[in-house]
GROMACS .gro file of N, CA and C in nm:
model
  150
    1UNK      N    1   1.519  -0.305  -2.091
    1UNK     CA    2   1.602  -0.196  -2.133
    1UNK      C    3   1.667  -0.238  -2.265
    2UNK      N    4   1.666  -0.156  -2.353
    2UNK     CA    5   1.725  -0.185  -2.489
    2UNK      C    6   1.813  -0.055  -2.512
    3UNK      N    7   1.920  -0.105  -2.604
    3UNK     CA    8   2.004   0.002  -2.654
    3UNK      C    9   1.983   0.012  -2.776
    4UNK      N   10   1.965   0.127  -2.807
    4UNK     CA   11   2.012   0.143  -2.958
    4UNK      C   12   2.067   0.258  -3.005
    5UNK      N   13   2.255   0.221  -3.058
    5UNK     CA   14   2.328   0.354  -3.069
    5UNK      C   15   2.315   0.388  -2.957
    6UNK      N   16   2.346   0.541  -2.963
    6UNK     CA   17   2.381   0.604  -2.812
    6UNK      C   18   2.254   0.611  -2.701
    7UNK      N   19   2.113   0.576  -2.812
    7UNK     CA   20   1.984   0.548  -2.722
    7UNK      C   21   1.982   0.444  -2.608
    8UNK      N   22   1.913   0.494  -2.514
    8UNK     CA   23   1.839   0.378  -2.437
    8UNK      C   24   1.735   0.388  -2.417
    9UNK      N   25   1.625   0.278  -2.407
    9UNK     CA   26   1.523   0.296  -2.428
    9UNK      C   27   1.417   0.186  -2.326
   10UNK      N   28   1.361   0.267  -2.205
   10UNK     CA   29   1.331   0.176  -2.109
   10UNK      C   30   1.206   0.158  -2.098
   11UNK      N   31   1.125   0.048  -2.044
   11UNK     CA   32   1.012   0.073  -2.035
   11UNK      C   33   0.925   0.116  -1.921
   12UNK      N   34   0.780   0.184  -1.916
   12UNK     CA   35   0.752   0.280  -1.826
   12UNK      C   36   0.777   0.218  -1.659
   13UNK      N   37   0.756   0.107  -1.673
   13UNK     CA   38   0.809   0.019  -1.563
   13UNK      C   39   0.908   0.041  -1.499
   14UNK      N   40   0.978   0.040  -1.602
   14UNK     CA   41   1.154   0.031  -1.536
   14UNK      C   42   1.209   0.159  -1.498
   15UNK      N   43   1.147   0.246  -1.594
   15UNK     CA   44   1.119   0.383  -1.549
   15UNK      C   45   1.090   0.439  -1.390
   16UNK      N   46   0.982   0.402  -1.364
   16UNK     CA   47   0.949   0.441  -1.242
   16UNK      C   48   0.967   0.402  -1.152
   17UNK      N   49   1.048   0.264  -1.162
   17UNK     CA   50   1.112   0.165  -1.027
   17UNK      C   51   1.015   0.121  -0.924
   18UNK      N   52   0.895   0.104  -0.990
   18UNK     CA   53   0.805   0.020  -0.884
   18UNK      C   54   0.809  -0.096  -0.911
   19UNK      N   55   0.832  -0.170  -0.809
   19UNK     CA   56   0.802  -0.309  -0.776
   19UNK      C   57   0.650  -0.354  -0.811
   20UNK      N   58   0.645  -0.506  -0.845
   20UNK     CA   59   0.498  -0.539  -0.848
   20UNK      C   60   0.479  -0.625  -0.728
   21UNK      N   61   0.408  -0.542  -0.628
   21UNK     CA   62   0.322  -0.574  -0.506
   21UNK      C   63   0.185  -0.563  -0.541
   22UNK      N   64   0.174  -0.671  -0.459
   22UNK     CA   65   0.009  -0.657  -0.477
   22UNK      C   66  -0.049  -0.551  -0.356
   23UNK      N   67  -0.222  -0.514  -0.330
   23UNK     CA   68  -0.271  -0.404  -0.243
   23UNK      C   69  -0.255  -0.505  -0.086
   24UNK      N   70  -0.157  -0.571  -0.034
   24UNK     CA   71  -0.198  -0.650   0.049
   24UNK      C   72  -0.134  -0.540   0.197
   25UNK      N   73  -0.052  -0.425   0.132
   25UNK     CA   74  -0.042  -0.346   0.294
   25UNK      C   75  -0.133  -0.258   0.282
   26UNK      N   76  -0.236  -0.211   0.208
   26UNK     CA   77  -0.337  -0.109   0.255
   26UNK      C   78  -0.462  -0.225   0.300
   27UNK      N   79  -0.472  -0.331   0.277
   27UNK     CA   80  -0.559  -0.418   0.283
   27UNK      C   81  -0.540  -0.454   0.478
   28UNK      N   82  -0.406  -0.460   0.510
   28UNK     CA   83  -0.376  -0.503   0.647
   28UNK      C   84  -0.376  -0.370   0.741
   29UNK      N   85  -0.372  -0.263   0.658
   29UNK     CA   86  -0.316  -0.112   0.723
   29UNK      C   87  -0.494  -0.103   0.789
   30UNK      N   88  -0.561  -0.098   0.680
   30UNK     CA   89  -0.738  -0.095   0.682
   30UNK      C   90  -0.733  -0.151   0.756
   31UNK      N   91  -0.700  -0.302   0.809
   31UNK     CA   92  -0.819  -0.388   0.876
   31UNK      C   93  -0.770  -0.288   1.047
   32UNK      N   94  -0.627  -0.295   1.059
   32UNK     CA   95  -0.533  -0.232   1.168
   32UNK      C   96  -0.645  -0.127   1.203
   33UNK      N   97  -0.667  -0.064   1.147
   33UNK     CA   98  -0.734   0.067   1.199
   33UNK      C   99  -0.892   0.021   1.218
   34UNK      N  100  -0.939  -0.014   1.148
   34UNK     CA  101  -1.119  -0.068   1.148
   34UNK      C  102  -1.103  -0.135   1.312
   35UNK      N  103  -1.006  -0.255   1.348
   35UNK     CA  104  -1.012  -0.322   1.483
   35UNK      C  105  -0.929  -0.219   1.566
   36UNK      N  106  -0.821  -0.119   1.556
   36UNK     CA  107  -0.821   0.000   1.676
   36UNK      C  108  -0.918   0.066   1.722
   37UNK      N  109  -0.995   0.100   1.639
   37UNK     CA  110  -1.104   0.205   1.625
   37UNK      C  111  -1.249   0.121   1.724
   38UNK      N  112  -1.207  -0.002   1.658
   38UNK     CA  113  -1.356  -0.104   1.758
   38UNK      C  114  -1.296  -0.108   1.873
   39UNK      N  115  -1.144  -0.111   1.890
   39UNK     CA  116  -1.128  -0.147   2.056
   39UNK      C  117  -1.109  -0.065   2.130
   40UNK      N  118  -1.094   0.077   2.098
   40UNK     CA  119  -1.092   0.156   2.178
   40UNK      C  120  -1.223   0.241   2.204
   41UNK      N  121  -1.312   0.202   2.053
   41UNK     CA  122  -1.434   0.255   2.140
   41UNK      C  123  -1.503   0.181   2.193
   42UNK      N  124  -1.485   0.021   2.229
   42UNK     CA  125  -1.543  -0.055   2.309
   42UNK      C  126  -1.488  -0.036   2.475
   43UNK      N  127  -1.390  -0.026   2.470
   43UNK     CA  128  -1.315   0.043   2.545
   43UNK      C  129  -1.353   0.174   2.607
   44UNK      N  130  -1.368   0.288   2.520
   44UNK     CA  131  -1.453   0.401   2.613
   44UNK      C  132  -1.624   0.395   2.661
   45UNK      N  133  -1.671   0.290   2.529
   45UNK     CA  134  -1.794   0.296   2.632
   45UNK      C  135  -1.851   0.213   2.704
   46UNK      N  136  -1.792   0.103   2.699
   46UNK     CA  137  -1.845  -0.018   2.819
   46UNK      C  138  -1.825   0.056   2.945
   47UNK      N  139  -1.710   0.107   3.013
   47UNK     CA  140  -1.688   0.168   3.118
   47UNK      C  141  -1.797   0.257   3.134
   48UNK      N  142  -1.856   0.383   3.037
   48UNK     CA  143  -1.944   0.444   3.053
   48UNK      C  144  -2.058   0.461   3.088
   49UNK      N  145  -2.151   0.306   3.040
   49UNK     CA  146  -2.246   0.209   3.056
   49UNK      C  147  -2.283   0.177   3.195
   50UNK      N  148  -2.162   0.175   3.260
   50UNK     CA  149  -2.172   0.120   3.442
   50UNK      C  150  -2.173   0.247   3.480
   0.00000   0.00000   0.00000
């Protein structure tokens, strides 16, 4: 952030108030769902099988 005179002048960064995170919660959100998805359909069809 810089002033100049009655300006301020920020950068787009600071602007938008995002943090720098890396993709590591869509990376854990993904895997979360890929292994729900295997265990519950291992889950509906092993039972089915017998």
């Amino acid at each position: 952030m810089e002033k100049h005179g009655d300006k301020i002048e920020v950068t787009e960064r600071e602007a938008s108030n995002k943090p720098r995170k890396s993709h590591n919660v869509r990376i854990v959100l993904a895997v979360s769902l890929l292994l729900a998805i295997v265990t519950l359909s291992i889950a509906w069809i092993v039972p089915a099988l017998s």
